[in-house]
mmCIF file of C-alpha atoms and ligand atoms in Angstrom:
data_model
loop_
_atom_site.group_PDB
_atom_site.id
_atom_site.type_symbol
_atom_site.label_atom_id
_atom_site.label_comp_id
_atom_site.label_asym_id
_atom_site.label_seq_id
_atom_site.Cartn_x
_atom_site.Cartn_y
_atom_site.Cartn_z
ATOM 1 C CA MET B 91 10.883 -21.421 -9.902
ATOM 2 C CA ASN B 92 8.862 -19.114 -7.617
ATOM 3 C CA ALA B 93 9.297 -19.393 -3.907
ATOM 4 C CA PRO B 94 6.180 -21.421 -2.964
ATOM 5 C CA ALA B 95 6.902 -23.965 -5.708
ATOM 6 C CA ARG B 96 10.510 -24.287 -4.599
ATOM 7 C CA ALA B 97 9.378 -25.130 -1.101
ATOM 8 C CA LEU B 98 7.832 -28.416 -2.398
ATOM 9 C CA HIS B 99 11.171 -29.911 -3.138
ATOM 10 C CA ASP B 100 13.794 -29.079 -0.665
ATOM 11 C CA THR B 101 15.007 -28.507 2.757
ATOM 12 C CA PRO B 102 13.155 -26.072 5.044
ATOM 13 C CA ARG B 103 13.962 -22.372 4.402
ATOM 14 C CA SER B 104 14.410 -19.769 7.075
ATOM 15 C CA ASP B 105 14.552 -16.843 4.683
ATOM 16 C CA TRP B 106 10.848 -16.463 3.968
ATOM 17 C CA THR B 107 9.766 -12.875 3.334
ATOM 18 C CA ARG B 108 6.479 -11.450 4.578
ATOM 19 C CA GLU B 109 5.580 -10.755 0.922
ATOM 20 C CA GLU B 110 6.033 -14.456 0.020
ATOM 21 C CA ILE B 111 3.904 -15.525 2.979
ATOM 22 C CA ALA B 112 1.225 -12.902 2.171
ATOM 23 C CA ALA B 113 1.181 -14.214 -1.399
ATOM 24 C CA LEU B 114 0.506 -17.787 -0.137
ATOM 25 C CA PHE B 115 -2.416 -16.501 1.977
ATOM 26 C CA ALA B 116 -3.817 -14.686 -1.088
ATOM 27 C CA LEU B 117 -3.853 -17.801 -3.286
ATOM 28 C CA PRO B 118 -7.231 -19.127 -4.396
ATOM 29 C CA PHE B 119 -8.305 -21.743 -1.859
ATOM 30 C CA PRO B 120 -8.047 -24.732 -4.211
ATOM 31 C CA GLU B 121 -4.509 -23.701 -5.283
ATOM 32 C CA LEU B 122 -3.426 -23.147 -1.646
ATOM 33 C CA MET B 123 -4.779 -26.559 -0.656
ATOM 34 C CA PHE B 124 -3.135 -28.377 -3.550
ATOM 35 C CA ARG B 125 0.249 -26.849 -2.700
ATOM 36 C CA ALA B 126 -0.088 -27.614 0.989
ATOM 37 C CA ALA B 127 -1.226 -31.188 0.401
ATOM 38 C CA SER B 128 1.692 -31.685 -2.066
ATOM 39 C CA VAL B 129 4.239 -30.435 0.538
ATOM 40 C CA HIS B 130 2.619 -32.621 3.158
ATOM 41 C CA ARG B 131 2.960 -35.774 1.043
ATOM 42 C CA ALA B 132 6.563 -34.992 0.214
ATOM 43 C CA HIS B 133 7.499 -35.303 3.852
ATOM 44 C CA PHE B 134 4.775 -37.268 5.694
ATOM 45 C CA ASP B 135 2.221 -40.049 5.309
ATOM 46 C CA PRO B 136 -0.986 -37.997 4.999
ATOM 47 C CA THR B 137 -3.066 -40.817 6.498
ATOM 48 C CA GLN B 138 -1.188 -40.628 9.847
ATOM 49 C CA VAL B 139 -1.937 -38.108 12.635
ATOM 50 C CA GLN B 140 0.122 -37.891 15.792
ATOM 51 C CA VAL B 141 -1.976 -37.913 18.940
ATOM 52 C CA SER B 142 -0.959 -36.083 22.184
ATOM 53 C CA GLN B 143 -2.847 -35.492 25.395
ATOM 54 C CA LEU B 144 -2.617 -32.504 27.692
ATOM 55 C CA LEU B 145 -2.694 -32.317 31.492
ATOM 56 C CA SER B 146 -2.718 -29.075 33.499
ATOM 57 C CA ILE B 147 -0.329 -29.960 36.300
ATOM 58 C CA LYS B 148 -0.660 -26.546 37.984
ATOM 59 C CA THR B 149 -3.819 -24.615 37.201
ATOM 60 C CA GLY B 150 -4.718 -20.905 37.398
ATOM 61 C CA GLY B 151 -3.422 -18.001 39.526
ATOM 62 C CA CYS B 152 -0.946 -17.004 36.803
ATOM 63 C CA PRO B 153 0.687 -13.562 37.169
ATOM 64 C CA GLU B 154 0.819 -12.957 33.406
ATOM 65 C CA ASP B 155 -1.996 -11.071 31.663
ATOM 66 C CA CYS B 156 -2.324 -12.947 28.384
ATOM 67 C CA GLY B 157 -5.679 -11.561 27.055
ATOM 68 C CA TYR B 158 -7.077 -14.964 25.963
ATOM 69 C CA CYS B 159 -6.267 -17.093 29.043
ATOM 70 C CA SER B 160 -8.552 -18.574 31.622
ATOM 71 C CA GLN B 161 -5.645 -18.965 34.028
ATOM 72 C CA SER B 162 -4.493 -15.390 34.369
ATOM 73 C CA ALA B 163 -5.072 -14.070 37.916
ATOM 74 C CA LYS B 164 -5.883 -10.596 36.358
ATOM 75 C CA TYR B 165 -9.270 -11.720 34.970
ATOM 76 C CA HIS B 166 -12.425 -13.075 36.671
ATOM 77 C CA THR B 167 -12.916 -16.295 34.708
ATOM 78 C CA GLY B 168 -14.309 -18.335 37.530
ATOM 79 C CA LEU B 169 -11.487 -20.893 37.289
ATOM 80 C CA LYS B 170 -10.432 -22.579 40.524
ATOM 81 C CA ALA B 171 -6.626 -22.333 41.046
ATOM 82 C CA SER B 172 -4.710 -25.341 42.227
ATOM 83 C CA LYS B 173 -1.230 -26.280 43.376
ATOM 84 C CA LEU B 174 1.289 -28.381 41.463
ATOM 85 C CA MET B 175 0.019 -31.929 41.261
ATOM 86 C CA ASP B 176 1.716 -34.920 42.932
ATOM 87 C CA VAL B 177 3.927 -36.952 40.608
ATOM 88 C CA GLU B 178 2.038 -40.220 41.232
ATOM 89 C CA LYS B 179 -1.308 -38.602 40.254
ATOM 90 C CA VAL B 180 0.236 -37.245 37.041
ATOM 91 C CA LEU B 181 1.554 -40.709 36.180
ATOM 92 C CA GLU B 182 -1.929 -42.226 36.759
ATOM 93 C CA GLU B 183 -3.326 -39.809 34.111
ATOM 94 C CA ALA B 184 -0.513 -40.635 31.718
ATOM 95 C CA ARG B 185 -1.123 -44.402 32.061
ATOM 96 C CA ALA B 186 -4.811 -43.842 31.253
ATOM 97 C CA ALA B 187 -3.879 -41.690 28.242
ATOM 98 C CA LYS B 188 -1.430 -44.343 26.990
ATOM 99 C CA ALA B 189 -4.252 -46.982 27.142
ATOM 100 C CA THR B 190 -6.241 -44.892 24.608
ATOM 101 C CA GLY B 191 -3.333 -44.881 22.080
ATOM 102 C CA VAL B 192 -1.821 -41.471 22.977
ATOM 103 C CA SER B 193 1.905 -41.279 22.031
ATOM 104 C CA ARG B 194 2.883 -38.028 23.708
ATOM 105 C CA PHE B 195 1.896 -36.681 27.154
ATOM 106 C CA CYS B 196 2.041 -32.890 27.555
ATOM 107 C CA MET B 197 2.073 -31.220 30.953
ATOM 108 C CA GLY B 198 1.206 -27.504 31.314
ATOM 109 C CA ALA B 199 1.755 -25.176 34.326
ATOM 110 C CA ALA B 200 0.301 -21.668 34.677
ATOM 111 C CA TRP B 201 3.583 -20.045 35.624
ATOM 112 C CA ARG B 202 5.426 -17.015 34.338
ATOM 113 C CA ASN B 203 8.508 -19.172 34.929
ATOM 114 C CA PRO B 204 9.196 -22.193 37.056
ATOM 115 C CA LYS B 205 10.925 -22.064 40.466
ATOM 116 C CA ASP B 206 13.899 -24.409 40.626
ATOM 117 C CA LYS B 207 12.300 -26.499 43.338
ATOM 118 C CA ASP B 208 9.076 -26.997 41.252
ATOM 119 C CA LEU B 209 11.214 -27.782 38.249
ATOM 120 C CA GLU B 210 12.669 -30.775 40.080
ATOM 121 C CA THR B 211 9.117 -32.116 40.584
ATOM 122 C CA VAL B 212 8.357 -31.650 36.907
ATOM 123 C CA CYS B 213 11.637 -33.478 36.029
ATOM 124 C CA ALA B 214 10.352 -36.457 38.122
ATOM 125 C CA MET B 215 7.086 -36.277 36.144
ATOM 126 C CA VAL B 216 8.993 -36.345 32.833
ATOM 127 C CA GLU B 217 11.120 -39.278 34.018
ATOM 128 C CA GLY B 218 8.020 -41.213 35.139
ATOM 129 C CA VAL B 219 6.140 -40.573 31.856
ATOM 130 C CA LYS B 220 9.098 -41.533 29.744
ATOM 131 C CA ALA B 221 9.369 -44.811 31.706
ATOM 132 C CA LEU B 222 5.895 -45.589 30.478
ATOM 133 C CA GLY B 223 7.219 -45.476 26.913
ATOM 134 C CA MET B 224 5.532 -42.215 26.016
ATOM 135 C CA GLU B 225 7.116 -38.976 24.557
ATOM 136 C CA THR B 226 7.003 -36.030 26.947
ATOM 137 C CA CYS B 227 6.308 -32.330 26.485
ATOM 138 C CA VAL B 228 6.055 -29.609 29.087
ATOM 139 C CA THR B 229 4.991 -25.920 28.919
ATOM 140 C CA LEU B 230 6.038 -24.047 32.042
ATOM 141 C CA GLY B 231 6.606 -20.403 30.877
ATOM 142 C CA MET B 232 9.991 -18.696 30.534
ATOM 143 C CA LEU B 233 13.138 -20.754 31.194
ATOM 144 C CA THR B 234 16.770 -19.895 31.846
ATOM 145 C CA GLY B 235 19.414 -21.726 29.983
ATOM 146 C CA ALA B 236 20.245 -23.754 33.068
ATOM 147 C CA GLN B 237 16.572 -24.751 33.549
ATOM 148 C CA ALA B 238 16.392 -25.911 29.905
ATOM 149 C CA ALA B 239 19.558 -27.980 30.440
ATOM 150 C CA ARG B 240 18.037 -29.537 33.591
ATOM 151 C CA LEU B 241 14.887 -30.483 31.651
ATOM 152 C CA LYS B 242 17.013 -32.047 28.916
ATOM 153 C CA GLN B 243 18.808 -34.061 31.506
ATOM 154 C CA SER B 244 15.450 -35.471 32.779
ATOM 155 C CA GLY B 245 14.898 -36.796 29.272
ATOM 156 C CA LEU B 246 12.346 -34.207 28.066
ATOM 157 C CA ASP B 247 11.472 -34.527 24.358
ATOM 158 C CA TYR B 248 9.563 -31.241 23.629
ATOM 159 C CA TYR B 249 9.117 -27.821 25.158
ATOM 160 C CA ASN B 250 5.994 -25.821 24.189
ATOM 161 C CA HIS B 251 6.327 -22.059 24.183
ATOM 162 C CA ASN B 252 4.173 -20.181 21.736
ATOM 163 C CA LEU B 253 4.794 -16.848 19.980
ATOM 164 C CA ASP B 254 0.919 -16.561 19.847
ATOM 165 C CA THR B 255 0.663 -13.700 17.290
ATOM 166 C CA SER B 256 2.722 -11.236 15.201
ATOM 167 C CA PRO B 257 5.427 -9.091 16.925
ATOM 168 C CA GLU B 258 3.264 -5.997 16.261
ATOM 169 C CA TYR B 259 0.026 -7.338 17.674
ATOM 170 C CA TYR B 260 1.670 -9.013 20.692
ATOM 171 C CA ARG B 261 1.432 -5.923 22.949
ATOM 172 C CA HIS B 262 -2.323 -5.845 22.413
ATOM 173 C CA ILE B 263 -2.505 -9.387 23.845
ATOM 174 C CA ILE B 264 0.092 -9.444 26.640
ATOM 175 C CA SER B 265 1.779 -6.618 28.570
ATOM 176 C CA THR B 266 3.670 -8.552 31.231
ATOM 177 C CA ARG B 267 6.356 -9.923 28.869
ATOM 178 C CA THR B 268 7.790 -9.169 25.428
ATOM 179 C CA TYR B 269 8.188 -11.024 22.208
ATOM 180 C CA ASP B 270 11.944 -11.086 22.797
ATOM 181 C CA ASP B 271 11.364 -12.750 26.091
ATOM 182 C CA ARG B 272 9.634 -15.564 24.256
ATOM 183 C CA LEU B 273 12.443 -15.749 21.615
ATOM 184 C CA ASP B 274 15.010 -15.953 24.380
ATOM 185 C CA THR B 275 13.322 -18.984 26.018
ATOM 186 C CA LEU B 276 12.983 -20.624 22.574
ATOM 187 C CA ALA B 277 16.698 -20.176 22.017
ATOM 188 C CA HIS B 278 17.454 -21.743 25.459
ATOM 189 C CA VAL B 279 15.287 -24.700 24.610
ATOM 190 C CA ARG B 280 16.915 -25.160 21.202
ATOM 191 C CA ASP B 281 20.435 -24.767 22.677
ATOM 192 C CA ALA B 282 19.605 -27.462 25.271
ATOM 193 C CA GLY B 283 18.807 -29.935 22.542
ATOM 194 C CA ILE B 284 15.079 -30.184 23.304
ATOM 195 C CA ASN B 285 12.603 -30.285 20.423
ATOM 196 C CA VAL B 286 10.810 -27.044 20.087
ATOM 197 C CA CYS B 287 6.963 -26.866 20.018
ATOM 198 C CA CYS B 288 5.962 -23.329 19.001
ATOM 199 C CA GLY B 289 2.955 -21.825 17.312
ATOM 200 C CA GLY B 290 0.152 -19.370 17.896
ATOM 201 C CA ILE B 291 -3.563 -18.525 18.212
ATOM 202 C CA VAL B 292 -5.900 -17.416 15.449
ATOM 203 C CA GLY B 293 -9.111 -15.483 16.147
ATOM 204 C CA MET B 294 -7.986 -12.967 18.728
ATOM 205 C CA GLY B 295 -8.992 -9.956 16.615
ATOM 206 C CA GLU B 296 -5.734 -9.997 14.740
ATOM 207 C CA ASN B 297 -5.752 -8.827 11.062
ATOM 208 C CA ALA B 298 -4.511 -10.654 7.919
ATOM 209 C CA THR B 299 -1.108 -8.957 8.290
ATOM 210 C CA ASP B 300 -0.758 -10.256 11.816
ATOM 211 C CA ARG B 301 -1.338 -13.826 10.574
ATOM 212 C CA VAL B 302 1.413 -13.266 8.028
ATOM 213 C CA GLY B 303 3.619 -11.861 10.785
ATOM 214 C CA LEU B 304 3.062 -14.877 13.080
ATOM 215 C CA ILE B 305 3.970 -17.419 10.355
ATOM 216 C CA HIS B 306 6.896 -15.251 9.299
ATOM 217 C CA ALA B 307 8.192 -15.219 12.828
ATOM 218 C CA LEU B 308 7.912 -18.999 13.098
ATOM 219 C CA ALA B 309 9.225 -19.865 9.643
ATOM 220 C CA THR B 310 12.286 -17.605 10.001
ATOM 221 C CA LEU B 311 13.517 -19.026 13.209
ATOM 222 C CA PRO B 312 17.028 -20.373 12.615
ATOM 223 C CA VAL B 313 15.638 -23.927 12.847
ATOM 224 C CA HIS B 314 11.901 -24.431 12.418
ATOM 225 C CA PRO B 315 9.997 -25.714 15.450
ATOM 226 C CA GLU B 316 9.652 -29.508 15.241
ATOM 227 C CA SER B 317 6.010 -28.979 16.225
ATOM 228 C CA VAL B 318 3.787 -26.029 15.273
ATOM 229 C CA PRO B 319 0.540 -25.828 17.221
ATOM 230 C CA ILE B 320 -2.107 -23.698 15.578
ATOM 231 C CA ASN B 321 -4.816 -22.865 18.081
ATOM 232 C CA ALA B 322 -8.288 -21.435 17.325
ATOM 233 C CA LEU B 323 -9.068 -19.105 20.188
ATOM 234 C CA VAL B 324 -11.303 -20.755 22.738
ATOM 235 C CA GLN B 325 -13.302 -17.748 24.010
ATOM 236 C CA ILE B 326 -13.163 -17.453 27.773
ATOM 237 C CA THR B 327 -15.712 -15.295 29.445
ATOM 238 C CA GLY B 328 -14.036 -12.685 31.612
ATOM 239 C CA THR B 329 -10.923 -12.284 29.442
ATOM 240 C CA PRO B 330 -10.392 -9.268 27.168
ATOM 241 C CA LYS B 331 -10.407 -11.485 24.014
ATOM 242 C CA ALA B 332 -13.746 -13.086 24.899
ATOM 243 C CA LEU B 333 -15.634 -10.790 22.531
ATOM 244 C CA ALA B 334 -13.320 -11.163 19.475
ATOM 245 C CA GLN B 335 -15.001 -11.523 16.104
ATOM 246 C CA PRO B 336 -15.786 -15.245 15.557
ATOM 247 C CA LEU B 337 -13.152 -16.920 13.392
ATOM 248 C CA ASP B 338 -14.004 -17.938 9.771
ATOM 249 C CA PRO B 339 -13.123 -21.685 9.622
ATOM 250 C CA ILE B 340 -11.737 -21.227 6.064
ATOM 251 C CA ASP B 341 -9.379 -18.524 7.367
ATOM 252 C CA PHE B 342 -8.254 -21.015 10.064
ATOM 253 C CA VAL B 343 -7.626 -23.668 7.360
ATOM 254 C CA ARG B 344 -5.510 -21.159 5.473
ATOM 255 C CA VAL B 345 -3.229 -20.629 8.406
ATOM 256 C CA ILE B 346 -2.726 -24.363 8.720
ATOM 257 C CA ALA B 347 -1.920 -24.643 4.943
ATOM 258 C CA VAL B 348 0.542 -21.722 5.005
ATOM 259 C CA SER B 349 2.241 -23.188 8.065
ATOM 260 C CA ARG B 350 2.583 -26.534 6.199
ATOM 261 C CA ILE B 351 4.030 -24.959 3.092
ATOM 262 C CA THR B 352 6.528 -22.697 4.898
ATOM 263 C CA MET B 353 7.604 -25.268 7.529
ATOM 264 C CA PRO B 354 7.446 -28.460 5.394
ATOM 265 C CA LYS B 355 9.063 -30.891 7.789
ATOM 266 C CA SER B 356 7.379 -29.674 10.947
ATOM 267 C CA VAL B 357 4.460 -31.482 12.467
ATOM 268 C CA VAL B 358 1.538 -28.941 12.318
ATOM 269 C CA ARG B 359 -0.865 -29.438 15.189
ATOM 270 C CA LEU B 360 -4.567 -28.680 14.896
ATOM 271 C CA THR B 361 -4.752 -27.575 18.514
ATOM 272 C CA ALA B 362 -7.354 -25.699 20.578
ATOM 273 C CA GLY B 363 -10.834 -25.089 19.206
ATOM 274 C CA ARG B 364 -11.761 -28.493 17.932
ATOM 275 C CA GLU B 365 -14.648 -28.766 20.353
ATOM 276 C CA GLU B 366 -16.527 -26.132 18.292
ATOM 277 C CA MET B 367 -15.242 -27.317 14.904
ATOM 278 C CA SER B 368 -17.172 -29.582 12.507
ATOM 279 C CA ASP B 369 -15.718 -32.802 11.275
ATOM 280 C CA GLU B 370 -15.651 -31.141 7.800
ATOM 281 C CA THR B 371 -13.495 -28.237 8.990
ATOM 282 C CA GLN B 372 -11.154 -30.660 10.746
ATOM 283 C CA ALA B 373 -10.963 -32.735 7.584
ATOM 284 C CA LEU B 374 -9.957 -29.592 5.625
ATOM 285 C CA CYS B 375 -7.258 -29.016 8.236
ATOM 286 C CA PHE B 376 -5.861 -32.529 7.700
ATOM 287 C CA LEU B 377 -5.932 -31.977 3.857
ATOM 288 C CA ALA B 378 -4.084 -28.679 4.415
ATOM 289 C CA GLY B 379 -1.274 -30.553 6.202
ATOM 290 C CA ALA B 380 -2.219 -30.687 9.860
ATOM 291 C CA ASN B 381 -0.845 -34.010 11.240
ATOM 292 C CA SER B 382 -1.246 -33.810 14.984
ATOM 293 C CA ILE B 383 -4.031 -33.271 17.484
ATOM 294 C CA PHE B 384 -4.705 -33.214 21.218
ATOM 295 C CA THR B 385 -7.197 -35.795 22.247
ATOM 296 C CA GLY B 386 -8.881 -36.259 25.702
ATOM 297 C CA ALA B 387 -11.938 -34.641 27.134
ATOM 298 C CA LYS B 388 -10.011 -31.593 28.329
ATOM 299 C CA LEU B 389 -7.235 -29.382 26.945
ATOM 300 C CA LEU B 390 -5.802 -27.463 29.918
ATOM 301 C CA THR B 391 -8.988 -25.926 31.351
ATOM 302 C CA THR B 392 -11.524 -26.173 28.480
ATOM 303 C CA PRO B 393 -13.419 -29.044 26.857
ATOM 304 C CA ASN B 394 -11.986 -30.992 23.952
ATOM 305 C CA PRO B 395 -13.345 -33.973 21.974
ATOM 306 C CA GLY B 396 -12.624 -37.168 23.920
ATOM 307 C CA ALA B 397 -10.809 -40.255 22.676
ATOM 308 C CA ASP B 398 -14.108 -41.941 21.505
ATOM 309 C CA SER B 399 -15.103 -39.043 19.346
ATOM 310 C CA ASP B 400 -11.622 -38.764 17.860
ATOM 311 C CA GLN B 401 -11.549 -42.466 17.100
ATOM 312 C CA ALA B 402 -14.860 -41.979 15.245
ATOM 313 C CA LEU B 403 -13.424 -38.993 13.401
ATOM 314 C CA PHE B 404 -10.368 -40.992 12.354
ATOM 315 C CA ALA B 405 -12.522 -43.897 11.234
ATOM 316 C CA ARG B 406 -14.694 -41.551 9.190
ATOM 317 C CA LEU B 407 -11.644 -40.037 7.445
ATOM 318 C CA GLY B 408 -9.553 -43.219 7.216
ATOM 319 C CA LEU B 409 -6.790 -41.727 9.413
ATOM 320 C CA SER B 410 -4.677 -43.615 11.900
ATOM 321 C CA PRO B 411 -2.651 -42.486 14.910
ATOM 322 C CA ALA B 412 1.047 -42.047 14.123
ATOM 323 C CA PRO B 413 3.606 -44.033 16.017
ATOM 324 C CA THR B 414 5.871 -42.265 18.581
ATOM 325 C CA GLY B 415 8.840 -40.342 17.178
ATOM 326 C CA MET B 416 7.243 -39.112 13.972
ATOM 327 C CA ALA B 417 8.971 -35.699 14.174
ATOM 328 C CA ALA B 418 11.896 -36.366 16.452
ATOM 329 C CA ASP B 419 14.367 -37.090 13.676
ATOM 330 C CA HIS B 420 13.780 -34.034 11.576
ATOM 331 C CA ALA B 421 16.707 -31.679 11.128
HETATM 332 N N1 SAM E 109 2.054 -20.549 31.047
HETATM 333 C C1 SAM E 109 2.776 -21.137 30.004
HETATM 334 C C2 SAM E 109 2.919 -20.256 28.792
HETATM 335 O O1 SAM E 109 2.125 -19.315 28.588
HETATM 336 O O2 SAM E 109 3.840 -20.482 28.024
HETATM 337 C C3 SAM E 109 2.179 -22.452 29.509
HETATM 338 C C4 SAM E 109 0.707 -22.679 29.404
HETATM 339 S S1 SAM E 109 -0.177 -21.690 28.242
HETATM 340 C C5 SAM E 109 -1.829 -21.950 28.723
HETATM 341 C C6 SAM E 109 0.075 -22.499 26.724
HETATM 342 C C7 SAM E 109 -0.491 -21.905 25.415
HETATM 343 O O3 SAM E 109 -1.899 -22.265 25.376
HETATM 344 C C8 SAM E 109 -0.477 -20.403 25.274
HETATM 345 O O4 SAM E 109 0.763 -19.927 24.819
HETATM 346 C C9 SAM E 109 -1.552 -20.206 24.236
HETATM 347 O O5 SAM E 109 -0.977 -20.191 22.952
HETATM 348 C C10 SAM E 109 -2.453 -21.381 24.423
HETATM 349 N N2 SAM E 109 -3.803 -20.977 24.934
HETATM 350 C C11 SAM E 109 -4.067 -20.586 26.206
HETATM 351 N N3 SAM E 109 -5.354 -20.263 26.303
HETATM 352 C C12 SAM E 109 -5.983 -20.411 25.121
HETATM 353 C C13 SAM E 109 -7.273 -20.145 24.576
HETATM 354 N N4 SAM E 109 -8.236 -19.707 25.345
HETATM 355 N N5 SAM E 109 -7.475 -20.480 23.280
HETATM 356 C C14 SAM E 109 -6.501 -20.923 22.567
HETATM 357 N N6 SAM E 109 -5.220 -21.149 22.911
HETATM 358 C C15 SAM E 109 -4.943 -20.868 24.212
HETATM 359 C C1 DTB E 110 -0.848 -25.104 22.705
HETATM 360 O O1 DTB E 110 -0.382 -24.472 21.727
HETATM 361 N N1 DTB E 110 -2.109 -25.262 22.992
HETATM 362 C C2 DTB E 110 -2.344 -26.049 24.167
HETATM 363 C C3 DTB E 110 -0.887 -26.488 24.554
HETATM 364 N N2 DTB E 110 -0.075 -25.761 23.547
HETATM 365 C C4 DTB E 110 -0.375 -26.225 25.866
HETATM 366 C C5 DTB E 110 -3.113 -25.344 25.214
HETATM 367 C C6 DTB E 110 -4.468 -24.938 24.689
HETATM 368 C C7 DTB E 110 -5.228 -24.304 25.832
HETATM 369 C C8 DTB E 110 -6.610 -24.020 25.459
HETATM 370 C C9 DTB E 110 -7.352 -23.353 26.514
HETATM 371 C C10 DTB E 110 -7.477 -24.167 27.819
HETATM 372 O O2 DTB E 110 -7.832 -25.286 27.744
HETATM 373 O O3 DTB E 110 -7.267 -23.528 28.889
HETATM 374 FE FE1 SF4 E 111 -0.217 -17.662 32.348
HETATM 375 FE FE2 SF4 E 111 0.418 -19.132 30.167
HETATM 376 FE FE3 SF4 E 111 -2.140 -18.374 30.648
HETATM 377 FE FE4 SF4 E 111 -0.318 -16.515 29.928
HETATM 378 S S1 SF4 E 111 -0.990 -18.322 28.673
HETATM 379 S S2 SF4 E 111 -1.784 -16.290 31.593
HETATM 380 S S3 SF4 E 111 1.513 -17.341 30.925
HETATM 381 S S4 SF4 E 111 -0.916 -19.729 31.908
#
């Protein structure tokens, strides 16, 4: 049995080669979609999509130089920076999200890494959101092992930390930290027993080999991330990546499909970029195995389809929001 066919049947593999992944990208589109949809059905109900909502709990003024980001202090993006929010204000937003059927609340901070004092405030947010009966996710930059353990103690379910692109292309996107820094934090999160949310961005001027390299880096982690966010670049005026060649939607769908095949039990999230995407492209992403989205009128700093428009999309496609805990039990 060749490698892609084998993936349909068993446990996730962490020994994918770049050649195997490149071969998946090179498949004729109908063949790729069929394989991805088959893997999806073997592990998930294809009519259910997990729904998360994001909140930027500390916006802008970030010392890192990620070439795509509205929040880096290195670029003139016109974004107003703000301090870490109060816990009660965050809980108000979480309650409102819960009322629209959101099962996971994700809080993002524009930090290189959190200070221990700020981490205590974030832990109070996690405890408060969990008490509402929602899953929690935070993304705070690099963590030490002790910080990851502290977050686990607060009851955190997921930590988001993206590899963003291939190891080779990384230095063209970010100079203030290395790929190994990212891998170290991911290991701390994994060791602390927190579910890992890790993916990347497509459309930053990377080539086909870089897309292979990103998926290879994710799919050869010792344990696959429970959640794999695939972002289409949201172009931010003032950042170096603002003028990247526009992304072909079919190429984006291929990245979703290859993620699904190589990480069969992971929840693949159709993440940033939905505001500019047609319903038809999003439908192809769901057929390719995407089974999670962010809803709500804003991602961190950029617009996103709101709950009403997502409810209309789900009704149009016959999809329903997945209950909490869809991915938490995967090994
Ligand atoms: N500062 C933390 C960090 O970088 O890990 C957390 C917040 S950061 C904004 C979270 C992720 O959002 C990034 O790793 C990147 O993958 C994604 N992201 C940021 N800006 C984006 C953009 N303009 N388009 C698409 N994805 C973006
Ligand atoms: C992820 O992979 N994408 C989300 C979440 N994890 C934190 C963030 C997307 C940000 C898009 C640009 C913005 O709104 O600033
Ligand atoms: Fe800072 Fe995160 Fe934006 Fe990079 S992606 S500039 S680390 S907020």
